[in-house]
């Protein structure tokens, strides 16, 4: 598999002139030196598709820290490896290594997906393709949809990190580079935020249209319900704030949330199983829709220790009610607490799970003024945590309940901060001891990361975010 990864990195290095000094990392004993040769067989294409999941997995760490440390789930780190303090403090540094790592890794994956799609287009015209057994044809078509999903998911993560929230003039604000080919001479500038979201939706709807057959992929791979779950999230990001919602777009978020729920393939874990099973990395976990399962070189489940060094924010801990099962997701000492979501053996990196889909549904329904069904949807998650049902008093309180439930249920899963900004709300870290409160408004220039300096130097068409 390593040869596949290096092959794709080779094309990325051609795309980014600033990286060309690294070309010597491509091994001379690469069994797939000719990518067209690899992508001319069923086996080669499937190996390439599976290799793309390794590219996704390898970039999870940078994505996790950039997502989570810019929210309010952690307290300021005592130590500063991997740019923790710079991310946490919203440093305006175009040389931030974690941002650069994610940018380069994301476009490595995007170009890898482009390479697969181009190879598939050629292969589909060959006699080998027409001679494939029906089972292999179905698997190849599904893998094509998986590739569109991975590209869309990567564009989505890029645009929410480097582009402004969708409700803020998406037709004018710059998003990220949209590059859907492997032509090394095609080096575009930034598309607008709305153009990037249009590309994401186009890719996901293409995936949806060709992934109808169940080919037995586990939740370590993208499936059609994963496409629906991501569409629900994307439309929610596009659906405006609570004060100025776009009801038509929220209808789409609701549509795809219901597709996932009504498919009946996934189930919420109940009671203590919620604590003991959700984050243990099992392929057959009934709540996880899509997750990166960590596997070492000996094909053993690995260990994920994302949060081992960082203290959970006191304001987050205080928000949990006394009998909330989710209080068990913390390891507490006399002076601090850390999340155990990723601190146990074989913890997966969860990209999509059913609980988020119910919360997407609740938010979309409220933005469509359907308070009764919105309350029902959020109560599915609230009562699953061992708590009595929330009662309706007024719309403003229900909005607060949904926002709080997302914070508690999805903490340490890459949503913190984004859920505030896309809704036109400030991200607030309350004062702790002698510290002062830290607040970032949704219109603040710090909401978006700066484009990495190496990309600015390499691409004359690039425009930097406000510094």
Tab-separated table of C-alpha atoms in Angstrom:
chain	number	residue	atom	x	y	z
A	1	UNK	CA	0.000	0.000	0.000
A	2	UNK	CA	2.906	2.322	0.633
A	3	UNK	CA	3.674	2.414	-3.079
A	4	UNK	CA	0.176	3.707	-3.768
A	5	UNK	CA	0.550	6.510	-1.261
A	6	UNK	CA	3.905	7.596	-2.590
A	7	UNK	CA	2.546	7.539	-6.121
A	8	UNK	CA	-0.177	9.991	-5.115
A	9	UNK	CA	2.177	12.172	-3.140
A	10	UNK	CA	4.325	12.358	-6.263
A	11	UNK	CA	1.479	14.026	-8.117
A	12	UNK	CA	0.846	16.376	-5.218
A	13	UNK	CA	4.485	17.398	-5.226
A	14	UNK	CA	4.226	18.244	-8.890
A	15	UNK	CA	1.163	20.332	-8.115
A	16	UNK	CA	2.887	22.279	-5.339
A	17	UNK	CA	6.203	23.627	-6.683
A	18	UNK	CA	7.352	24.477	-3.168
A	19	UNK	CA	7.368	20.755	-2.354
A	20	UNK	CA	9.532	19.613	-5.238
A	21	UNK	CA	12.572	19.247	-3.045
A	22	UNK	CA	10.831	16.194	-1.540
A	23	UNK	CA	10.621	14.243	-4.791
A	24	UNK	CA	13.438	11.999	-3.665
A	25	UNK	CA	11.065	10.305	-1.178
A	26	UNK	CA	9.457	8.369	-4.050
A	27	UNK	CA	10.972	4.872	-3.752
A	28	UNK	CA	12.804	3.445	-6.761
A	29	UNK	CA	11.374	-0.037	-6.114
A	30	UNK	CA	7.794	1.184	-6.452
A	31	UNK	CA	5.745	-1.686	-7.932
A	32	UNK	CA	3.262	0.838	-9.318
A	33	UNK	CA	5.621	3.398	-10.883
A	34	UNK	CA	3.127	3.839	-13.716
A	35	UNK	CA	-0.168	4.927	-12.174
A	36	UNK	CA	-2.010	4.271	-15.425
A	37	UNK	CA	-0.780	0.685	-15.247
A	38	UNK	CA	-2.144	0.316	-11.732
A	39	UNK	CA	-5.504	1.807	-12.653
A	40	UNK	CA	-5.939	-0.518	-15.609
A	41	UNK	CA	-7.116	-3.468	-13.521
A	42	UNK	CA	-9.868	-4.153	-11.012
A	43	UNK	CA	-7.338	-5.120	-8.344
A	44	UNK	CA	-5.233	-2.030	-8.897
A	45	UNK	CA	-8.196	0.329	-8.716
A	46	UNK	CA	-9.482	-1.238	-5.505
A	47	UNK	CA	-5.999	-1.010	-3.970
A	48	UNK	CA	-5.851	2.657	-4.929
A	49	UNK	CA	-9.286	3.361	-3.448
A	50	UNK	CA	-8.381	1.588	-0.220
A	51	UNK	CA	-5.103	3.522	-0.145
A	52	UNK	CA	-7.069	6.768	-0.134
A	53	UNK	CA	-8.541	5.829	3.232
A	54	UNK	CA	-5.011	5.632	4.577
A	55	UNK	CA	-4.402	9.160	3.277
A	56	UNK	CA	-7.541	10.285	5.087
A	57	UNK	CA	-6.459	8.533	8.264
A	58	UNK	CA	-2.964	9.998	8.142
A	59	UNK	CA	-4.446	13.512	8.088
A	60	UNK	CA	-6.923	12.955	10.936
A	61	UNK	CA	-4.592	14.232	13.643
A	62	UNK	CA	-3.997	17.642	12.045
A	63	UNK	CA	-7.710	17.969	11.277
A	64	UNK	CA	-8.654	17.040	14.826
A	65	UNK	CA	-6.459	19.642	16.496
A	66	UNK	CA	-7.392	22.414	14.063
A	67	UNK	CA	-11.085	21.667	14.648
A	68	UNK	CA	-11.202	21.070	18.366
A	69	UNK	CA	-8.602	23.428	19.814
A	70	UNK	CA	-10.326	26.436	18.256
A	71	UNK	CA	-13.493	25.718	20.219
A	72	UNK	CA	-14.341	25.642	23.922
A	73	UNK	CA	-13.987	21.996	24.901
A	74	UNK	CA	-10.396	22.254	26.177
A	75	UNK	CA	-8.644	24.405	28.746
A	76	UNK	CA	-5.407	26.096	27.687
A	77	UNK	CA	-2.745	23.387	27.321
A	78	UNK	CA	0.123	23.428	29.792
A	79	UNK	CA	2.541	22.092	27.191
A	80	UNK	CA	2.919	23.109	23.571
A	81	UNK	CA	3.727	20.238	21.205
A	82	UNK	CA	2.344	20.264	17.667
A	83	UNK	CA	1.310	23.958	17.713
A	84	UNK	CA	-1.290	23.310	20.444
A	85	UNK	CA	-0.904	26.733	22.030
A	86	UNK	CA	-0.824	28.578	18.690
A	87	UNK	CA	-4.028	26.884	17.547
A	88	UNK	CA	-5.725	27.380	20.905
A	89	UNK	CA	-4.829	31.089	21.018
A	90	UNK	CA	-5.933	31.691	17.400
A	91	UNK	CA	-2.468	32.722	16.263
A	92	UNK	CA	-2.513	34.539	12.891
A	93	UNK	CA	0.504	32.741	11.522
A	94	UNK	CA	0.640	31.568	7.878
A	95	UNK	CA	3.544	29.340	8.921
A	96	UNK	CA	1.454	27.302	11.372
A	97	UNK	CA	2.730	23.773	10.815
A	98	UNK	CA	-0.506	22.002	11.652
A	99	UNK	CA	-2.437	24.128	9.130
A	100	UNK	CA	0.218	23.505	6.501
A	101	UNK	CA	0.200	19.781	7.235
A	102	UNK	CA	-3.548	19.608	6.858
A	103	UNK	CA	-3.588	21.693	3.653
A	104	UNK	CA	-0.933	19.546	1.989
A	105	UNK	CA	-2.472	16.303	3.246
A	106	UNK	CA	-5.942	17.352	2.095
A	107	UNK	CA	-4.802	18.118	-1.431
A	108	UNK	CA	-2.780	14.915	-1.484
A	109	UNK	CA	-6.071	13.088	-0.924
A	110	UNK	CA	-8.010	15.232	-3.417
A	111	UNK	CA	-5.478	14.604	-6.170
A	112	UNK	CA	-5.429	10.924	-5.271
A	113	UNK	CA	-9.202	10.855	-5.715
A	114	UNK	CA	-8.873	12.657	-9.046
A	115	UNK	CA	-6.317	10.090	-10.175
A	116	UNK	CA	-8.683	7.238	-9.306
A	117	UNK	CA	-11.641	8.854	-11.064
A	118	UNK	CA	-9.609	9.462	-14.211
A	119	UNK	CA	-8.329	5.898	-14.123
A	120	UNK	CA	-11.838	4.553	-13.626
A	121	UNK	CA	-13.089	6.544	-16.620
A	122	UNK	CA	-10.450	4.892	-18.796
A	123	UNK	CA	-11.021	1.438	-17.336
A	124	UNK	CA	-14.775	1.614	-17.894
A	125	UNK	CA	-14.113	1.830	-21.643
A	126	UNK	CA	-11.997	-1.328	-21.671
A	127	UNK	CA	-12.887	-4.934	-22.414
A	128	UNK	CA	-11.615	-5.882	-18.960
A	129	UNK	CA	-14.416	-3.825	-17.468
A	130	UNK	CA	-17.153	-5.399	-19.582
A	131	UNK	CA	-15.804	-8.866	-18.697
A	132	UNK	CA	-15.929	-8.295	-14.924
A	133	UNK	CA	-18.183	-10.573	-12.847
A	134	UNK	CA	-21.315	-8.733	-11.622
A	135	UNK	CA	-20.043	-8.693	-8.023
A	136	UNK	CA	-16.821	-6.971	-9.047
A	137	UNK	CA	-18.695	-4.493	-11.240
A	138	UNK	CA	-20.898	-3.561	-8.280
A	139	UNK	CA	-17.891	-3.198	-5.984
A	140	UNK	CA	-16.112	-0.996	-8.518
A	141	UNK	CA	-19.156	1.246	-8.930
A	142	UNK	CA	-19.442	1.536	-5.159
A	143	UNK	CA	-15.724	2.372	-4.922
A	144	UNK	CA	-16.270	5.137	-7.454
A	145	UNK	CA	-18.939	6.605	-5.183
A	146	UNK	CA	-16.599	6.273	-2.203
A	147	UNK	CA	-14.017	8.306	-4.105
A	148	UNK	CA	-16.495	11.109	-4.766
A	149	UNK	CA	-17.427	11.021	-1.074
A	150	UNK	CA	-13.805	11.294	0.086
A	151	UNK	CA	-13.161	14.226	-2.232
A	152	UNK	CA	-16.319	16.010	-1.075
A	153	UNK	CA	-15.533	15.407	2.602
A	154	UNK	CA	-12.033	16.803	2.135
A	155	UNK	CA	-13.280	19.936	0.356
A	156	UNK	CA	-15.811	20.411	3.160
A	157	UNK	CA	-13.181	20.286	5.886
A	158	UNK	CA	-10.924	22.643	3.942
A	159	UNK	CA	-13.620	25.250	3.308
A	160	UNK	CA	-14.843	25.324	6.891
A	161	UNK	CA	-11.261	25.871	8.114
A	162	UNK	CA	-10.055	28.350	5.481
A	163	UNK	CA	-13.347	29.906	4.294
A	164	UNK	CA	-15.804	32.073	6.167
A	165	UNK	CA	-19.145	30.716	7.463
A	166	UNK	CA	-21.624	30.162	4.666
A	167	UNK	CA	-24.195	32.731	5.795
A	168	UNK	CA	-21.624	35.517	5.340
A	169	UNK	CA	-21.720	36.452	1.613
A	170	UNK	CA	-20.739	33.027	0.226
A	171	UNK	CA	-20.815	34.263	-3.381
A	172	UNK	CA	-18.094	36.818	-2.586
A	173	UNK	CA	-15.900	35.341	0.147
A	174	UNK	CA	-12.979	33.200	-1.032
A	175	UNK	CA	-13.085	29.512	-0.216
A	176	UNK	CA	-10.353	27.070	-1.246
A	177	UNK	CA	-8.860	25.658	-4.429
A	178	UNK	CA	-11.144	23.368	-6.412
A	179	UNK	CA	-8.927	21.098	-8.491
A	180	UNK	CA	-10.751	18.149	-10.026
A	181	UNK	CA	-8.055	16.840	-12.359
A	182	UNK	CA	-4.424	15.744	-12.260
A	183	UNK	CA	-3.144	18.220	-14.845
A	184	UNK	CA	0.009	19.605	-13.227
A	185	UNK	CA	-0.253	22.733	-15.381
A	186	UNK	CA	-3.691	23.572	-13.985
A	187	UNK	CA	-3.044	25.473	-10.755
A	188	UNK	CA	-6.158	27.527	-9.964
A	189	UNK	CA	-6.761	30.208	-7.380
A	190	UNK	CA	-9.468	30.098	-4.735
A	191	UNK	CA	-13.078	29.443	-5.658
A	192	UNK	CA	-15.739	31.265	-3.675
A	193	UNK	CA	-17.295	29.658	-0.628
A	194	UNK	CA	-20.539	29.043	-2.527
A	195	UNK	CA	-18.654	27.447	-5.444
A	196	UNK	CA	-16.841	25.082	-3.095
A	197	UNK	CA	-20.104	24.060	-1.417
A	198	UNK	CA	-21.665	23.521	-4.843
A	199	UNK	CA	-18.780	21.189	-5.700
A	200	UNK	CA	-19.245	19.302	-2.417
A	201	UNK	CA	-22.950	18.774	-3.065
A	202	UNK	CA	-22.339	17.741	-6.678
A	203	UNK	CA	-19.802	15.115	-5.595
A	204	UNK	CA	-22.056	13.780	-2.839
A	205	UNK	CA	-25.112	13.565	-5.065
A	206	UNK	CA	-23.053	11.769	-7.691
A	207	UNK	CA	-21.941	9.321	-5.008
A	208	UNK	CA	-25.533	8.869	-3.848
A	209	UNK	CA	-26.669	8.048	-7.382
A	210	UNK	CA	-24.155	5.216	-7.880
A	211	UNK	CA	-23.913	3.602	-4.429
A	212	UNK	CA	-27.346	1.970	-4.258
A	213	UNK	CA	-26.008	-1.577	-3.990
A	214	UNK	CA	-24.851	-2.822	-0.579
A	215	UNK	CA	-21.480	-4.439	-1.312
A	216	UNK	CA	-20.649	-5.307	2.293
A	217	UNK	CA	-18.357	-2.419	3.151
A	218	UNK	CA	-17.956	-1.881	6.920
A	219	UNK	CA	-18.228	1.472	8.640
A	220	UNK	CA	-14.483	1.932	8.095
A	221	UNK	CA	-15.458	2.801	4.505
A	222	UNK	CA	-17.890	5.295	3.027
A	223	UNK	CA	-21.363	3.928	2.306
A	224	UNK	CA	-24.535	5.464	0.938
A	225	UNK	CA	-25.820	6.341	4.455
A	226	UNK	CA	-22.495	8.109	5.071
A	227	UNK	CA	-23.201	10.201	1.972
A	228	UNK	CA	-26.630	11.082	3.343
A	229	UNK	CA	-25.217	11.921	6.778
A	230	UNK	CA	-22.610	14.228	5.284
A	231	UNK	CA	-25.209	15.894	3.043
A	232	UNK	CA	-27.282	16.547	6.162
A	233	UNK	CA	-24.289	18.225	7.808
A	234	UNK	CA	-23.336	20.230	4.712
A	235	UNK	CA	-26.859	21.568	4.236
A	236	UNK	CA	-26.985	22.456	7.933
A	237	UNK	CA	-23.830	24.548	7.467
A	238	UNK	CA	-25.518	26.255	4.508
A	239	UNK	CA	-28.853	26.706	6.250
A	240	UNK	CA	-28.244	30.086	7.867
A	241	UNK	CA	-28.395	31.155	11.483
A	242	UNK	CA	-31.231	30.643	13.934
A	243	UNK	CA	-32.209	34.284	13.442
A	244	UNK	CA	-32.030	34.236	9.626
A	245	UNK	CA	-32.498	30.630	8.489
A	246	UNK	CA	-32.972	29.447	4.933
A	247	UNK	CA	-35.948	27.106	5.296
A	248	UNK	CA	-35.491	25.486	1.878
A	249	UNK	CA	-31.903	24.507	2.628
A	250	UNK	CA	-32.845	23.274	6.085
A	251	UNK	CA	-35.501	21.138	4.404
A	252	UNK	CA	-32.653	19.429	2.549
A	253	UNK	CA	-30.736	18.898	5.808
A	254	UNK	CA	-33.879	17.298	7.242
A	255	UNK	CA	-34.436	15.176	4.128
A	256	UNK	CA	-31.011	13.549	4.315
A	257	UNK	CA	-31.092	13.171	8.105
A	258	UNK	CA	-34.343	11.249	7.743
A	259	UNK	CA	-32.839	9.077	5.002
A	260	UNK	CA	-30.165	7.923	7.434
A	261	UNK	CA	-32.589	7.387	10.305
A	262	UNK	CA	-35.248	5.634	8.227
A	263	UNK	CA	-32.736	3.329	6.545
A	264	UNK	CA	-32.730	1.329	9.786
A	265	UNK	CA	-29.093	0.334	9.376
A	266	UNK	CA	-27.849	2.204	12.452
A	267	UNK	CA	-29.011	2.272	16.053
A	268	UNK	CA	-28.240	4.451	19.039
A	269	UNK	CA	-26.392	2.596	21.771
A	270	UNK	CA	-28.307	2.506	25.033
A	271	UNK	CA	-27.386	2.748	28.696
A	272	UNK	CA	-23.911	1.652	29.710
A	273	UNK	CA	-23.305	0.254	26.223
A	274	UNK	CA	-23.107	3.885	25.174
A	275	UNK	CA	-19.963	4.264	27.266
A	276	UNK	CA	-18.379	0.866	26.716
A	277	UNK	CA	-18.972	0.290	22.995
A	278	UNK	CA	-19.158	3.582	21.103
A	279	UNK	CA	-15.469	4.461	21.086
A	280	UNK	CA	-13.876	1.014	21.014
A	281	UNK	CA	-13.139	0.818	17.285
A	282	UNK	CA	-15.337	-2.138	16.370
A	283	UNK	CA	-16.311	-2.377	12.722
A	284	UNK	CA	-19.846	-3.490	13.578
A	285	UNK	CA	-20.635	-0.664	15.973
A	286	UNK	CA	-24.327	0.035	15.243
A	287	UNK	CA	-24.134	3.800	15.891
A	288	UNK	CA	-21.019	4.676	13.894
A	289	UNK	CA	-21.756	5.567	10.278
A	290	UNK	CA	-18.200	6.267	9.163
A	291	UNK	CA	-14.960	6.176	11.154
A	292	UNK	CA	-11.253	5.778	10.565
A	293	UNK	CA	-10.253	2.527	12.222
A	294	UNK	CA	-6.596	2.546	13.207
A	295	UNK	CA	-4.736	-0.561	12.046
A	296	UNK	CA	-0.998	-1.101	12.492
A	297	UNK	CA	1.433	-2.793	10.087
A	298	UNK	CA	0.614	-6.198	11.584
A	299	UNK	CA	-3.109	-5.693	10.893
A	300	UNK	CA	-3.867	-5.165	14.586
A	301	UNK	CA	-6.179	-2.459	15.880
A	302	UNK	CA	-4.020	0.432	17.000
A	303	UNK	CA	-4.232	3.011	19.772
A	304	UNK	CA	-5.528	6.554	19.358
A	305	UNK	CA	-4.421	9.003	22.069
A	306	UNK	CA	-5.545	12.356	20.667
A	307	UNK	CA	-6.618	13.875	23.978
A	308	UNK	CA	-4.272	12.352	26.515
A	309	UNK	CA	-2.416	15.582	27.294
A	310	UNK	CA	-5.175	18.203	27.340
A	311	UNK	CA	-7.531	19.216	30.132
A	312	UNK	CA	-11.262	19.405	29.477
A	313	UNK	CA	-12.740	22.885	29.943
A	314	UNK	CA	-14.395	23.370	33.354
A	315	UNK	CA	-17.373	25.076	31.671
A	316	UNK	CA	-17.946	21.935	29.615
A	317	UNK	CA	-17.787	19.642	32.635
A	318	UNK	CA	-20.176	21.880	34.578
A	319	UNK	CA	-22.734	21.708	31.760
A	320	UNK	CA	-23.375	17.980	32.307
A	321	UNK	CA	-26.233	17.089	34.636
A	322	UNK	CA	-25.556	14.772	37.568
A	323	UNK	CA	-26.979	11.574	36.090
A	324	UNK	CA	-25.815	12.130	32.505
A	325	UNK	CA	-24.148	8.967	31.143
A	326	UNK	CA	-21.807	11.219	29.189
A	327	UNK	CA	-20.056	12.192	32.409
A	328	UNK	CA	-18.431	8.756	32.146
A	329	UNK	CA	-16.475	9.923	29.097
A	330	UNK	CA	-14.001	11.705	31.381
A	331	UNK	CA	-11.147	10.540	33.541
A	332	UNK	CA	-11.056	12.868	36.544
A	333	UNK	CA	-8.325	13.482	39.094
A	334	UNK	CA	-8.281	15.920	42.004
A	335	UNK	CA	-7.218	18.832	39.817
A	336	UNK	CA	-8.200	18.110	36.207
A	337	UNK	CA	-10.190	15.926	33.805
A	338	UNK	CA	-9.482	14.595	30.335
A	339	UNK	CA	-11.837	12.955	27.879
A	340	UNK	CA	-11.643	9.206	27.528
A	341	UNK	CA	-13.276	9.162	24.095
A	342	UNK	CA	-9.893	8.605	22.479
A	343	UNK	CA	-7.883	7.431	25.446
A	344	UNK	CA	-8.682	3.745	25.221
A	345	UNK	CA	-7.294	1.016	23.013
A	346	UNK	CA	-8.558	0.945	19.426
A	347	UNK	CA	-10.485	4.211	19.706
A	348	UNK	CA	-11.684	5.188	16.224
A	349	UNK	CA	-11.656	8.657	14.702
A	350	UNK	CA	-15.396	9.124	14.260
A	351	UNK	CA	-16.339	11.158	11.199
A	352	UNK	CA	-20.116	10.530	11.227
A	353	UNK	CA	-22.465	8.847	13.701
A	354	UNK	CA	-26.174	8.555	14.207
A	355	UNK	CA	-26.397	10.861	17.239
A	356	UNK	CA	-25.197	13.805	15.145
A	357	UNK	CA	-27.822	13.029	12.515
A	358	UNK	CA	-30.612	13.304	15.112
A	359	UNK	CA	-29.180	16.627	16.274
A	360	UNK	CA	-28.966	17.842	12.671
A	361	UNK	CA	-32.626	16.924	12.343
A	362	UNK	CA	-33.562	18.811	15.504
A	363	UNK	CA	-31.759	21.973	14.411
A	364	UNK	CA	-33.176	21.892	10.881
A	365	UNK	CA	-36.712	21.395	12.206
A	366	UNK	CA	-36.416	24.323	14.598
A	367	UNK	CA	-35.113	26.553	11.799
A	368	UNK	CA	-38.208	25.500	9.850
A	369	UNK	CA	-40.375	26.530	12.860
A	370	UNK	CA	-41.446	22.950	13.611
A	371	UNK	CA	-40.884	23.115	17.355
A	372	UNK	CA	-42.795	19.936	18.249
A	373	UNK	CA	-40.756	17.603	16.060
A	374	UNK	CA	-37.552	19.489	16.876
A	375	UNK	CA	-38.139	18.810	20.576
A	376	UNK	CA	-38.821	15.137	19.838
A	377	UNK	CA	-35.579	14.814	17.862
A	378	UNK	CA	-33.347	16.437	20.463
A	379	UNK	CA	-35.002	14.375	23.200
A	380	UNK	CA	-33.933	11.185	21.440
A	381	UNK	CA	-30.350	12.134	22.306
A	382	UNK	CA	-31.072	13.789	25.651
A	383	UNK	CA	-32.991	10.833	27.080
A	384	UNK	CA	-30.496	8.320	25.660
A	385	UNK	CA	-27.999	9.915	28.054
A	386	UNK	CA	-30.180	8.792	30.988
A	387	UNK	CA	-31.937	12.128	31.510
A	388	UNK	CA	-35.648	13.020	31.760
A	389	UNK	CA	-37.183	14.537	28.606
A	390	UNK	CA	-36.755	18.229	27.917
A	391	UNK	CA	-40.016	20.170	28.054
A	392	UNK	CA	-41.054	22.935	25.689
A	393	UNK	CA	-41.386	26.417	27.150
A	394	UNK	CA	-40.550	28.691	24.239
A	395	UNK	CA	-38.568	28.730	20.997
A	396	UNK	CA	-35.592	30.564	22.508
A	397	UNK	CA	-35.190	27.926	25.219
A	398	UNK	CA	-35.461	25.083	22.713
A	399	UNK	CA	-32.721	26.722	20.652
A	400	UNK	CA	-30.492	26.809	23.741
A	401	UNK	CA	-31.324	23.166	24.479
A	402	UNK	CA	-30.314	22.052	20.982
A	403	UNK	CA	-27.090	24.073	21.075
A	404	UNK	CA	-26.202	22.657	24.502
A	405	UNK	CA	-27.041	19.110	23.465
A	406	UNK	CA	-24.727	19.355	20.439
A	407	UNK	CA	-21.932	20.656	22.658
A	408	UNK	CA	-22.299	17.848	25.189
A	409	UNK	CA	-22.973	14.980	22.797
A	410	UNK	CA	-20.400	15.882	20.139
A	411	UNK	CA	-17.611	17.308	22.293
A	412	UNK	CA	-14.112	16.272	21.173
A	413	UNK	CA	-15.458	15.127	17.790
A	414	UNK	CA	-14.520	18.147	15.692
A	415	UNK	CA	-17.658	20.327	15.960
A	416	UNK	CA	-16.649	22.811	18.655
A	417	UNK	CA	-16.412	26.373	17.382
A	418	UNK	CA	-17.950	25.597	13.984
A	419	UNK	CA	-21.400	25.142	15.525
A	420	UNK	CA	-21.138	28.646	16.979
A	421	UNK	CA	-19.743	30.446	13.956
A	422	UNK	CA	-22.085	28.948	11.347
A	423	UNK	CA	-25.013	30.063	13.525
A	424	UNK	CA	-23.749	33.621	13.890
A	425	UNK	CA	-22.797	33.079	17.532
A	426	UNK	CA	-19.547	33.874	19.351
A	427	UNK	CA	-17.265	31.116	20.579
A	428	UNK	CA	-16.811	31.834	24.291
A	429	UNK	CA	-14.399	30.366	26.801
A	430	UNK	CA	-15.541	31.536	30.243
A	431	UNK	CA	-13.034	33.001	32.687
A	432	UNK	CA	-11.179	30.453	34.806
A	433	UNK	CA	-9.634	31.494	38.135
A	434	UNK	CA	-7.649	34.651	37.378
A	435	UNK	CA	-7.979	34.264	33.616
A	436	UNK	CA	-10.224	36.524	31.583
A	437	UNK	CA	-12.941	35.252	29.298
A	438	UNK	CA	-11.889	34.596	25.697
A	439	UNK	CA	-14.397	35.351	22.956
A	440	UNK	CA	-14.241	35.205	19.172
A	441	UNK	CA	-17.129	36.743	17.250
A	442	UNK	CA	-18.388	34.972	14.099
A	443	UNK	CA	-17.357	37.998	12.012
A	444	UNK	CA	-13.834	38.092	13.452
A	445	UNK	CA	-10.975	37.555	11.005
A	446	UNK	CA	-9.655	34.849	13.364
A	447	UNK	CA	-12.578	32.553	12.552
A	448	UNK	CA	-10.699	31.365	9.460
A	449	UNK	CA	-7.131	30.084	9.239
A	450	UNK	CA	-4.533	31.797	7.096
A	451	UNK	CA	-3.571	30.042	3.875
A	452	UNK	CA	-0.193	28.333	4.491
A	453	UNK	CA	2.740	30.490	3.411
A	454	UNK	CA	4.232	27.752	1.249
A	455	UNK	CA	1.039	27.774	-0.830
A	456	UNK	CA	1.085	31.561	-1.068
A	457	UNK	CA	4.693	31.419	-2.299
A	458	UNK	CA	4.020	28.624	-4.789
A	459	UNK	CA	0.745	29.828	-6.302
A	460	UNK	CA	0.637	33.383	-7.724
A	461	UNK	CA	-3.164	33.161	-8.021
A	462	UNK	CA	-3.701	32.681	-4.290
A	463	UNK	CA	-5.304	35.390	-2.157
A	464	UNK	CA	-4.600	35.403	1.575
A	465	UNK	CA	-7.269	35.688	4.250
A	466	UNK	CA	-7.325	38.896	6.272
A	467	UNK	CA	-4.301	39.095	8.561
